[in-house]
XYZ file of C-alpha atoms in Angstrom:
610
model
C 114.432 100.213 72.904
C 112.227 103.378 72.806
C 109.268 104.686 74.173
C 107.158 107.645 75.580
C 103.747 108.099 77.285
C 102.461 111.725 78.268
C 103.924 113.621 80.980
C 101.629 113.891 83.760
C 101.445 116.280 86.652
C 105.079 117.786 87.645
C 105.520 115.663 90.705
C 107.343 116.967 94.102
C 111.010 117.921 94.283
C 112.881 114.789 93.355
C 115.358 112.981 95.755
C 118.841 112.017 94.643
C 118.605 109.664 91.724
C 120.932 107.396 93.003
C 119.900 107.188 97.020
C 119.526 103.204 98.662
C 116.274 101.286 98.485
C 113.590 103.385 101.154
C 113.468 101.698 104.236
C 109.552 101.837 103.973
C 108.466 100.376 100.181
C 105.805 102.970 98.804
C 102.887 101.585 97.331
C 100.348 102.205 94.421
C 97.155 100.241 93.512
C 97.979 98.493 90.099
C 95.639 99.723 87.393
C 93.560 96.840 85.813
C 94.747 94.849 82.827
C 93.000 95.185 79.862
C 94.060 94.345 75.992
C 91.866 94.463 72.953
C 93.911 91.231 71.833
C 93.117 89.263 74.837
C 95.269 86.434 76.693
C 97.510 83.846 75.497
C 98.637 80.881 77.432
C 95.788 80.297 79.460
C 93.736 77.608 78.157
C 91.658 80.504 76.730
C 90.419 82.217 79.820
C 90.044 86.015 80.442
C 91.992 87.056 83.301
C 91.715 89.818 85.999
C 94.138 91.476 88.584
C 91.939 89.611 91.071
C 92.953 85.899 89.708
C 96.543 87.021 91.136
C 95.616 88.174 94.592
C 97.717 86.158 96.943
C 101.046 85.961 94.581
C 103.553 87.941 93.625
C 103.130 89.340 90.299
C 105.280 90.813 87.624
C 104.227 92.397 84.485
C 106.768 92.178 81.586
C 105.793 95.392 79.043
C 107.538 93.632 76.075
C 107.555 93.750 71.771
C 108.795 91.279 70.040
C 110.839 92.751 67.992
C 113.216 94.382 70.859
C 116.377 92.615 71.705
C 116.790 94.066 75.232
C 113.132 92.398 75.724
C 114.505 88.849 74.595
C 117.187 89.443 76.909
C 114.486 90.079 79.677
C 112.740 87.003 78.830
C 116.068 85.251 80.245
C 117.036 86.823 82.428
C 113.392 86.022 84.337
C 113.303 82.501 83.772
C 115.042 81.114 86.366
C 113.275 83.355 88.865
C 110.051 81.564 86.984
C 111.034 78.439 87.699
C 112.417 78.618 91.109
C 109.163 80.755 92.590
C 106.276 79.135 90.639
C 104.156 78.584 93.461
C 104.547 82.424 94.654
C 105.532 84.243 91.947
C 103.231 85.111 88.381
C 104.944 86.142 85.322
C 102.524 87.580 83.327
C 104.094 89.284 79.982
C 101.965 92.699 78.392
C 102.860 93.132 74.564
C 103.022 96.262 74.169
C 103.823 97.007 70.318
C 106.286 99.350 68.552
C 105.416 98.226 64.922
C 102.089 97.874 63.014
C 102.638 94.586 62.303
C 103.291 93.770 66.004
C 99.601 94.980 66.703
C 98.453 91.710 64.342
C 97.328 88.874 66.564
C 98.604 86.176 64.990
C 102.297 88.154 65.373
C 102.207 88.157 68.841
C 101.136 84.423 68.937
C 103.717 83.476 66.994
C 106.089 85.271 68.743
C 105.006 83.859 71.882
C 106.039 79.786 70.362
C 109.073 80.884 68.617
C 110.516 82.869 72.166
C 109.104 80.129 74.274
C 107.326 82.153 76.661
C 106.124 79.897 79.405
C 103.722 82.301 81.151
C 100.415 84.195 80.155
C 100.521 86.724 77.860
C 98.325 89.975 77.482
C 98.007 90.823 73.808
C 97.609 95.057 74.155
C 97.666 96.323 70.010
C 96.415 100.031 71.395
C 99.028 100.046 74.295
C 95.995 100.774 76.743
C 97.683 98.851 80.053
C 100.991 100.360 79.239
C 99.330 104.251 79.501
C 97.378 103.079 82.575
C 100.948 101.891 84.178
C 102.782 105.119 82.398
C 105.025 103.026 81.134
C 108.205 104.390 79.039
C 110.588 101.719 77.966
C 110.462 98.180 76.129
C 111.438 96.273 78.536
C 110.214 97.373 81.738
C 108.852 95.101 84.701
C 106.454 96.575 87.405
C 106.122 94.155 90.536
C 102.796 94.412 92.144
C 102.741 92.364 95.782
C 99.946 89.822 96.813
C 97.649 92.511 97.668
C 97.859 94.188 94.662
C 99.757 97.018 95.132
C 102.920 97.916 92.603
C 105.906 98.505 94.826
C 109.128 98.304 92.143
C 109.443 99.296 88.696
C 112.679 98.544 86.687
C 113.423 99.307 82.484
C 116.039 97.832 80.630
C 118.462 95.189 81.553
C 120.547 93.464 84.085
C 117.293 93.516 87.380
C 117.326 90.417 87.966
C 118.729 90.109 90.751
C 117.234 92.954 92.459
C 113.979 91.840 91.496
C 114.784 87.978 93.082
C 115.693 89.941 96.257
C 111.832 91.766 96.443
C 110.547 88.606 95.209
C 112.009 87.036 98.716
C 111.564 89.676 100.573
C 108.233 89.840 99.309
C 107.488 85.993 100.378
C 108.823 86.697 103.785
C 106.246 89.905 104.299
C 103.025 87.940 103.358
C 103.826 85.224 104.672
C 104.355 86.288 107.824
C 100.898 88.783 107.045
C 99.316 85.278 106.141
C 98.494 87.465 102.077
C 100.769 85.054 100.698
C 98.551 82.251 98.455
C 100.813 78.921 97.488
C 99.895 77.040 94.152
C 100.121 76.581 90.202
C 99.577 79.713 88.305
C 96.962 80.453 85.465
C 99.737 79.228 82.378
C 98.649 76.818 79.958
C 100.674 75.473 77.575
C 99.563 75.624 73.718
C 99.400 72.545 71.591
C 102.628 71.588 69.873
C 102.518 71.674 66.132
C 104.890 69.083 64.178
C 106.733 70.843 61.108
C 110.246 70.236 60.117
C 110.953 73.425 60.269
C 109.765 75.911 63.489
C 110.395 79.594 63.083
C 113.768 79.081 61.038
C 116.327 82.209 61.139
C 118.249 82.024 57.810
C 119.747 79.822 55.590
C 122.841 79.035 53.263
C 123.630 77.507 50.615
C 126.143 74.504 50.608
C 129.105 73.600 47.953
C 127.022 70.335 47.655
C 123.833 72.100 46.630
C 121.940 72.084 49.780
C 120.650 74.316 51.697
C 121.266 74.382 55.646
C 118.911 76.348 57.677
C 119.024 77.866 61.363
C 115.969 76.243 62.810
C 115.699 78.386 65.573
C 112.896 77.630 67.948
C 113.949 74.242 68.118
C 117.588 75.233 68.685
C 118.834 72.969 65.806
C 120.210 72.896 62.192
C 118.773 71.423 59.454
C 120.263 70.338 55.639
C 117.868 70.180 53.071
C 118.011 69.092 49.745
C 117.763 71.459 46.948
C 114.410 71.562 46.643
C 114.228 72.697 50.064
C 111.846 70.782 51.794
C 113.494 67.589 52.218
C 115.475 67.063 55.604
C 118.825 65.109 54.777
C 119.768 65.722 58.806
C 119.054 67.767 61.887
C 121.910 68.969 63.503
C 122.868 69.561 67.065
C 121.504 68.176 70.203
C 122.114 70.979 72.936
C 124.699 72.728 70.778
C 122.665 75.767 69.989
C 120.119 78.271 71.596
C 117.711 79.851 69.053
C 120.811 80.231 66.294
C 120.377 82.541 63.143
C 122.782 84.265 60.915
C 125.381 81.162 59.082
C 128.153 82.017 56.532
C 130.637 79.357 54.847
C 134.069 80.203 55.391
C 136.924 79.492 52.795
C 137.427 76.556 53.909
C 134.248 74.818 53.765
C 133.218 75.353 57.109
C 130.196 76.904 58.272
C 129.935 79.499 60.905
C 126.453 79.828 63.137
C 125.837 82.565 65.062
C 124.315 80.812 68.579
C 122.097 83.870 69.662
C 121.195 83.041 72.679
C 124.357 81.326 73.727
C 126.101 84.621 72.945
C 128.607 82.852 70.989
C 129.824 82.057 67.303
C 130.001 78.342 66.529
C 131.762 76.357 63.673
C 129.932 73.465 61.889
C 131.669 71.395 59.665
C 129.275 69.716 56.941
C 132.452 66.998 56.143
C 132.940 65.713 59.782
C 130.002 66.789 61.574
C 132.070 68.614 64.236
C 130.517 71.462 65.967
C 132.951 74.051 67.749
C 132.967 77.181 69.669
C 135.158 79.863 68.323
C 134.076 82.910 69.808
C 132.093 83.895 72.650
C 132.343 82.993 76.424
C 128.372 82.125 76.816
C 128.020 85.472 79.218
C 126.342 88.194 77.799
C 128.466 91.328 77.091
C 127.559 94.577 79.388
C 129.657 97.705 79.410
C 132.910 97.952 80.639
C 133.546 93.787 79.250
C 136.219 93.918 77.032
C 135.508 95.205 72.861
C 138.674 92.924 71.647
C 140.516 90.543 72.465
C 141.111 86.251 72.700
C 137.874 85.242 71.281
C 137.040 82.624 73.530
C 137.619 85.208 76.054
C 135.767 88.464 74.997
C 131.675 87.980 76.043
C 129.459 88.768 73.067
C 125.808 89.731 73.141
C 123.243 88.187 70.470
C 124.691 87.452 67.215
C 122.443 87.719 64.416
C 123.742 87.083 61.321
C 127.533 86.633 59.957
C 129.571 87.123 56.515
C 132.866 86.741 55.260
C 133.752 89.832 54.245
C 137.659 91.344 53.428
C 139.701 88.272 55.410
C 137.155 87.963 58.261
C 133.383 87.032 60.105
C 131.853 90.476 60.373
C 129.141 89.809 63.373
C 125.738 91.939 63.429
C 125.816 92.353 67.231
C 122.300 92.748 67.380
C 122.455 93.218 71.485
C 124.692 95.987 72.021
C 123.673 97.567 68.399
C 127.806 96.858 66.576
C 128.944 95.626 64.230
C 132.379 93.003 65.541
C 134.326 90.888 63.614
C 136.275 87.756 64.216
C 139.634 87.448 62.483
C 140.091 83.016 62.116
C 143.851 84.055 61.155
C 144.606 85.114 64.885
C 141.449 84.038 66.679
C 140.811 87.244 67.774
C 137.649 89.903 67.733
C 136.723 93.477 68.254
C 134.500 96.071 67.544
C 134.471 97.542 63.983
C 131.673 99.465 64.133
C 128.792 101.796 66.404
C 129.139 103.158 69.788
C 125.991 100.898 71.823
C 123.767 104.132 71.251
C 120.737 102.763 69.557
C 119.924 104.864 66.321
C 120.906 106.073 63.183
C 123.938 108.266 62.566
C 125.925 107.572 59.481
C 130.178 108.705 59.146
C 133.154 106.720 60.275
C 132.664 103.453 62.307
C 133.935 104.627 65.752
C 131.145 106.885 65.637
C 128.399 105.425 64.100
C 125.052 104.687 65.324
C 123.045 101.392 64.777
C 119.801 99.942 65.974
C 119.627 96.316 66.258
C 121.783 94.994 62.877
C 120.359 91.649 62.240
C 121.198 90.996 58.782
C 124.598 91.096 56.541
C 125.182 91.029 52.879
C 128.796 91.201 51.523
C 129.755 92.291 48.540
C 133.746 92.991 46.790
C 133.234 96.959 48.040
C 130.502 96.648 50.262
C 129.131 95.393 53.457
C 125.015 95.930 53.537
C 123.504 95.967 56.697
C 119.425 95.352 57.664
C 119.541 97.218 59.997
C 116.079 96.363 61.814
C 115.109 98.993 64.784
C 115.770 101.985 62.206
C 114.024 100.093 59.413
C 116.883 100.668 57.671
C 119.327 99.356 54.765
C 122.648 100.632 55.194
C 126.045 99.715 54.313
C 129.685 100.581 55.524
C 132.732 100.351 52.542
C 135.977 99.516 52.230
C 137.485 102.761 54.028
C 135.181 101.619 57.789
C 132.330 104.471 56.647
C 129.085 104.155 57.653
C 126.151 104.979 55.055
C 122.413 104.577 54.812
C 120.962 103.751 51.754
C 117.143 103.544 52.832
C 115.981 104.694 56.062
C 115.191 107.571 58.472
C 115.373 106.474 61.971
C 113.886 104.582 65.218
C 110.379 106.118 64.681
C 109.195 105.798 60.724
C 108.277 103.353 59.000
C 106.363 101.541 56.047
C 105.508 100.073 52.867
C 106.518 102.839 50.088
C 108.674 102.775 46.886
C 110.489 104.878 44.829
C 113.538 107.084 45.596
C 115.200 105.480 48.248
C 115.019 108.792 50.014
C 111.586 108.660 50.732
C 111.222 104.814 50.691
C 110.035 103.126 53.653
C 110.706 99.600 54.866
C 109.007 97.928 58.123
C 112.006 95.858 60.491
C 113.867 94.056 57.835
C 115.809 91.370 58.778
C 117.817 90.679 56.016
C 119.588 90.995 52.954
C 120.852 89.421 50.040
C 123.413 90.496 47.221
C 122.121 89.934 43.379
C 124.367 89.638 40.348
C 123.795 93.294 39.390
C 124.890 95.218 41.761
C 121.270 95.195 43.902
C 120.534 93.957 46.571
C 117.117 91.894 47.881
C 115.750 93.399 51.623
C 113.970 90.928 53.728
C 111.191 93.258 54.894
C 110.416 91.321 57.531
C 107.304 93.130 58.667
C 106.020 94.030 55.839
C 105.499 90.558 54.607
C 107.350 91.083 51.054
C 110.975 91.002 49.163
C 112.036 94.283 48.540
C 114.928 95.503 46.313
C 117.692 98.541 46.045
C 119.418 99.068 43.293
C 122.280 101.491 44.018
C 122.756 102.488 40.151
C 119.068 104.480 40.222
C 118.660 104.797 43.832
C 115.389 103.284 43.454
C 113.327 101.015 46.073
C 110.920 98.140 44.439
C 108.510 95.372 45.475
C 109.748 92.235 44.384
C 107.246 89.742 46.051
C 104.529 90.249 48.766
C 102.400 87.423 50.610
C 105.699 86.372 52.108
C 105.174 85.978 56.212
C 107.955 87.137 58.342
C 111.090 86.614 55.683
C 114.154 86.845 57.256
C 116.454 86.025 55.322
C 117.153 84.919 51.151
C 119.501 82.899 49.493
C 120.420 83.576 45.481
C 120.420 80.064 43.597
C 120.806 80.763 39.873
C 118.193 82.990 38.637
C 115.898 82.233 41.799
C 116.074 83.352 45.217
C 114.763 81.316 48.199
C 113.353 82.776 50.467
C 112.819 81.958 54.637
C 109.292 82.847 55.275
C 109.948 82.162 59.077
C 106.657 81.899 60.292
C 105.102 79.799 57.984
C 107.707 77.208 58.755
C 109.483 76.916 55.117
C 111.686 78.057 52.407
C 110.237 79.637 49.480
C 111.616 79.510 45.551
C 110.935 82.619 43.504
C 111.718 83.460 40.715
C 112.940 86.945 40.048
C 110.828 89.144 38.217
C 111.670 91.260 35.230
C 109.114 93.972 36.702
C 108.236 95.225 40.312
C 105.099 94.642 42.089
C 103.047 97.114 42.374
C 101.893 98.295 45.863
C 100.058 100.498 47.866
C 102.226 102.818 49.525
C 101.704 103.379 53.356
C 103.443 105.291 56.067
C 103.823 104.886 59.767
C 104.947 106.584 63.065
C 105.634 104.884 66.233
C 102.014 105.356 68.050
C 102.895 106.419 71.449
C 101.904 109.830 72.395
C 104.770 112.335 72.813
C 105.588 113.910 76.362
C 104.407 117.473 76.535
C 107.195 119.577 78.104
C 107.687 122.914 78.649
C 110.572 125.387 76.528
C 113.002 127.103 78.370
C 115.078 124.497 81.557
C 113.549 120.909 81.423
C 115.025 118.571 84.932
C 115.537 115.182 83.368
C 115.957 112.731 86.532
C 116.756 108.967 85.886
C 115.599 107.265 88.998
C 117.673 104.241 90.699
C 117.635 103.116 93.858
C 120.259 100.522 94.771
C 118.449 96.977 95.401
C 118.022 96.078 99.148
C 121.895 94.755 100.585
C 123.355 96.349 97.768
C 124.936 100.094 97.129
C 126.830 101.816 93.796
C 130.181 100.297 92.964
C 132.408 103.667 93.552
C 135.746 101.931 94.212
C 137.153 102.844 90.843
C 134.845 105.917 90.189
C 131.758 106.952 89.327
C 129.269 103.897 88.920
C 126.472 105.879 86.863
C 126.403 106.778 83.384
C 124.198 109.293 81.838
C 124.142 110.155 77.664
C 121.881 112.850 76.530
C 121.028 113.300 72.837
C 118.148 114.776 70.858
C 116.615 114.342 67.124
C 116.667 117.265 65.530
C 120.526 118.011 67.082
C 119.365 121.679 67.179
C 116.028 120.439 70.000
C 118.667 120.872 72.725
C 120.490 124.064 73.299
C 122.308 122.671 76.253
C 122.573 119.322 78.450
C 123.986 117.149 75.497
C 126.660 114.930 75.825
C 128.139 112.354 78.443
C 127.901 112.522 82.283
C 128.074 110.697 85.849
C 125.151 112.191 87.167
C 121.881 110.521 86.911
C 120.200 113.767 85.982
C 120.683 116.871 84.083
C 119.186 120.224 83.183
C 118.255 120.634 79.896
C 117.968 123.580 77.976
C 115.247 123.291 75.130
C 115.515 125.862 71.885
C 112.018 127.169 72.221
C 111.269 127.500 68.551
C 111.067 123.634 67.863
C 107.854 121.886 68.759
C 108.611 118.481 68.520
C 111.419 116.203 68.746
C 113.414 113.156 70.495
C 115.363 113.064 73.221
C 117.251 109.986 73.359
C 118.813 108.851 76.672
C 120.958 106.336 77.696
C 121.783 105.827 81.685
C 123.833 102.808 83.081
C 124.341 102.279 86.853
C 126.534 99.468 88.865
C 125.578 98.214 92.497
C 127.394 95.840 94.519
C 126.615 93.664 97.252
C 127.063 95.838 100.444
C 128.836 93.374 102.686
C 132.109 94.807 104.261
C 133.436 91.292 104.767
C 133.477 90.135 101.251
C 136.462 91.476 99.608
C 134.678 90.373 96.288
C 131.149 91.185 95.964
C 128.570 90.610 93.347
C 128.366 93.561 90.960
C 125.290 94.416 88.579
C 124.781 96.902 85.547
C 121.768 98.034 85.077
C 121.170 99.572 82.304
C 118.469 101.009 79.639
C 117.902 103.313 76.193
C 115.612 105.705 75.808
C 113.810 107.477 72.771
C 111.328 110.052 74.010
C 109.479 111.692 71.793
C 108.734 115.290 73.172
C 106.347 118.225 72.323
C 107.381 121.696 73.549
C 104.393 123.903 75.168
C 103.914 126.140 77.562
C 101.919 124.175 79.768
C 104.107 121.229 79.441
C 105.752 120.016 82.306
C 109.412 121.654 83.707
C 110.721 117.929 84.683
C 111.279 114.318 83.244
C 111.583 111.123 85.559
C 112.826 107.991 83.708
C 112.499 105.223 86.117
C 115.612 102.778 86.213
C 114.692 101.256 88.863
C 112.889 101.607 92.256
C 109.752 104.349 92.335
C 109.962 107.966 91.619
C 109.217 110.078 94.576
């Protein structure tokens, strides 16, 4: 995900961005929480740093609509569960999108993810500029007296952050700080519906429909009037599935999200089997091809059959895969794991969360959510975008699909002529693209949250996920007419100065554990900017976890997108084995060249900057 707060002070001469853990942990009083939305998950109560004096507390900076943040959510529930009397999980949504700023969103959100801990609801982002947050995710621990002492963005901190967590205990403990007991989460009231936050649907040879019902980890056949439930299927099978295609054969393939896996159902026998996956999240360096049952994956989000083969929207690493059921095999077709939008030949193509899929006899359309984009890649493996500018625009706007604007769709449907229907997820409404005008129209608004949209005759049924249902329309002769509105991302860009700019990505190795450098270089640093022309030098692909950059002096604004991975290992001599870790995290900061602005750039990975 992306980010960017203001630049503050240039702080003193940075130490190497990859040295150990400091032997004495620096502290900083934790700024108050506060959030015009208020709390969730507490029984209603308004809650204060000072309610968590005595525990261990960690703030998760999330938005819903971030994969890397569902990954978070994860990742952190075991720690949850196995510190509960010590250890307070308390998550801060901090939104990208308008429609993430809406209440009701972020309660909904908080059911259909199952997030078991209190959440702050922060629409104007005011806790994340008091922390200086950059990144969705990012975690700040803040010990029992209140004090942060660790911050980490992106992925794979676990365990570093279980080894402060006991370290942590161990310190106030012996200090006598350390308070035992429940923490402040309440659990809402459960609400009975036969459907909970479903994903997408299909349609069946028989004339049902069979929906991913996601948030209770299930599928469900309906009959054709979609509301009544012939069966539920699978008991423990699935973890929050979405995206389904039929195969050839009859057979019906799910992608299991959260498993990390692609599953077959089979409507005539009932059988339910894994075809491709392993169940362990794919980092870099994991194998791109291979056995299927072999190769990890990393959040499926929708499927099609498309020229012989699955096509997967690998919503996690930002690819599309496929899966080939001829030799059981799959690989990477498409994008590099950079999160944006670049369009040409597959290898080097750019995506941002793909989370729907649409075939067609010369096409492949992609909803391409992060970008709020529709795109498509042809017969020949090129890339194109048909609606769309990038990770920070967005809207509600019609007309030439140049200047359209569409808010985190999440899917998309093929229609008989040659169109296509966007799920416009966000923006509450059907849209459509017709390739033969280049023209963007409103088919239906009042929808909430469709994700997906399944043709049947000369209706389309629609999965308005959170209200709980599929909904029949009927396809109108004319477009709705609406009121067009734009948006940018509202986080302030970082004022920097023109000329050299010191970008430092900070990581310190977790306590007992140092970088992996027995086959190399364990850090990764890529380097990118929006317009190209922003960076006159520094772009491109290093080991070093920092790198002078050269801005061109005669553009203002901009993006610089960075993307920094780094390994550790446990440091134990005696184990010829250890445990290895990636950490790893994306970048989009938006930047604004002045003269006062400030000569250097920390990113925190992980640790504190000095």
């Amino acid at each position: 995900m992306n980010d960017a707060v203001p630049a503050h002070t240039p702080a003193p001469a940075p130490v190497p961005a990859s040295t150990a853990a400091p032997r004495r942990r620096a502290r900083v009083r934790a700024p108050e929480l506060i959030g015009k939305g208020g709390w969730l998950n507490t029984g209603g109560k308004e809650l204060t740093l000072a309610d968590f004096r005595g525990q261990i507390l960690i703030l998760d900076f999330w938005t819903f609509c971030c994969i890397n943040c569902l990954h978070v959510l994860d990742e952190l529930r075991d720690l949850e569960e196995k510190h509960r009397e010590t250890l307070v999980i308390v998550g801060v949504h901090s939104p990208k999108f308008v429609h993430e700023a809406e209440h009701q969103a972020v309660v909904d959100a908080v059911e259909r993810y199952e997030v078991h801990h209190p959440v702050l609801d922060d629409p104007e982002l005011a806790t994340w500029k008091q922390y200086a947050v950059r990144a969705w995710p990012t975690l700040v621990v803040i010990d029992p007296e209140g004090y942060v002492v660790a911050q980490h963005a992106g992925e794979g901190h676990a365990n570093a952050i279980r080894t402060l967590v006991e370290e942590l205990e161990a310190e106030h403990e012996a200090k006598g700080t350390l308070r035992r007991g429940d923490g402040p989460y309440v659990p809402p009231e459960p609400v009975a519906t036969d459907l909970r936050f479903p994903g997408k649907a299909v349609l069946l040879p028989t004339g049902n429909f069979l929906v991913s019902d996601t948030t209770r980890h299930q599928l469900v056949e309906l009959e054709p009037d979609g509301e009544t439930v012939v069966r539920r299927i699978g008991d423990g099978d699935f973890r929050e599935p979405q995206g389904l295609t039929v195969l050839p054969d009859g057979k019906v393939v799910v992608a299991d999200t959260v498993n990390h896996a692609l599953r077959t159902y089979d409507p005539a026998t009932g059988v339910i089997e894994r075809i491709a996956g392993t169940g362990t999240q794919w980092w870099q360096g994991s194998p791109t091809s291979g056995p299927a049952l072999d190769v990890d994956l990393s959040s499926p989000w929708d499927v099609a059959w498309w020229q012989g083969k699955v096509w997967i929207a690998m919503a996690g690493v930002h690819q599309l895969w496929t899966y080939d059921p001829q030799t059981r095999t799959v690989a990477v077709a498409a994008g590099t794991t950079n999160e944006g939008l670049v369009d040409g030949p597959a290898a080097e193509a750019w995506f941002a969360q793909p989370s729907g899929l649409a075939a067609t006899e010369d096409r492949l359309w992609i909803a391409d959510s992060e970008t709020s984009a529709l795109r498509w890649i042809d017969t020949e493996g090129v890339v194109h975008t048909a609606v769309g500018t990038g990770l920070f625009d967005f809207g509600h706007r019609d007309g030439d699909a140049g200047q359209a604007l569409l808010q985190h769709p999440l899917g998309v449907t093929a229609l008989p002529d040659g169109s296509v229907a966007v799920s416009d997820t966000y923006n509450h409404a059907l849209r459509r693209f017709d390739p033969a005008s280049g023209e963007v129209t409103t088919l239906a608004t009042d929808l909430r949250e469709p994700s997906d949209a399944v043709l049947v005759g000369d209706e389309i049924v629609v999965v308005e996920s959170a209200r709980h249902r599929l909904t029949r329309l009927r396809l109108p002769e004319e477009a709705v007419q609406v009121e067009a509105v734009a948006h940018r991302t509202q986080r302030e860009a970082t004022e920097v100065a023109p000329g050299r700019l010191r970008l430092d990505v900070v990581f310190q190795a977790p306590t007992g554990q140092k970088l992996d450098e027995r086959y190399g270089p364990s850090t990764r640093l890529l380097v990118s900017s929006t317009p190209p022309e922003l960076l006159v030098g520094g772009a491109g692909t290093g080991t070093d976890l920092f790198r002078e950059l050269d801005l061109d002096p005669e553009i203002t604004e901009g993006v610089l997108h960075v993307s920094a991975m780094a390994a550790s290992c446990d440091d134990d001599p005696a184990n010829e084995y250890p445990a290895c870790h990636v950490h790893q995290q994306d970048w989009g900061v938006p930047v604004k060249v002045t003269p006062d602005g400030a000569a250097r750039l920390p990113l925190i990975l992980a640790g504190m900057d000095a």
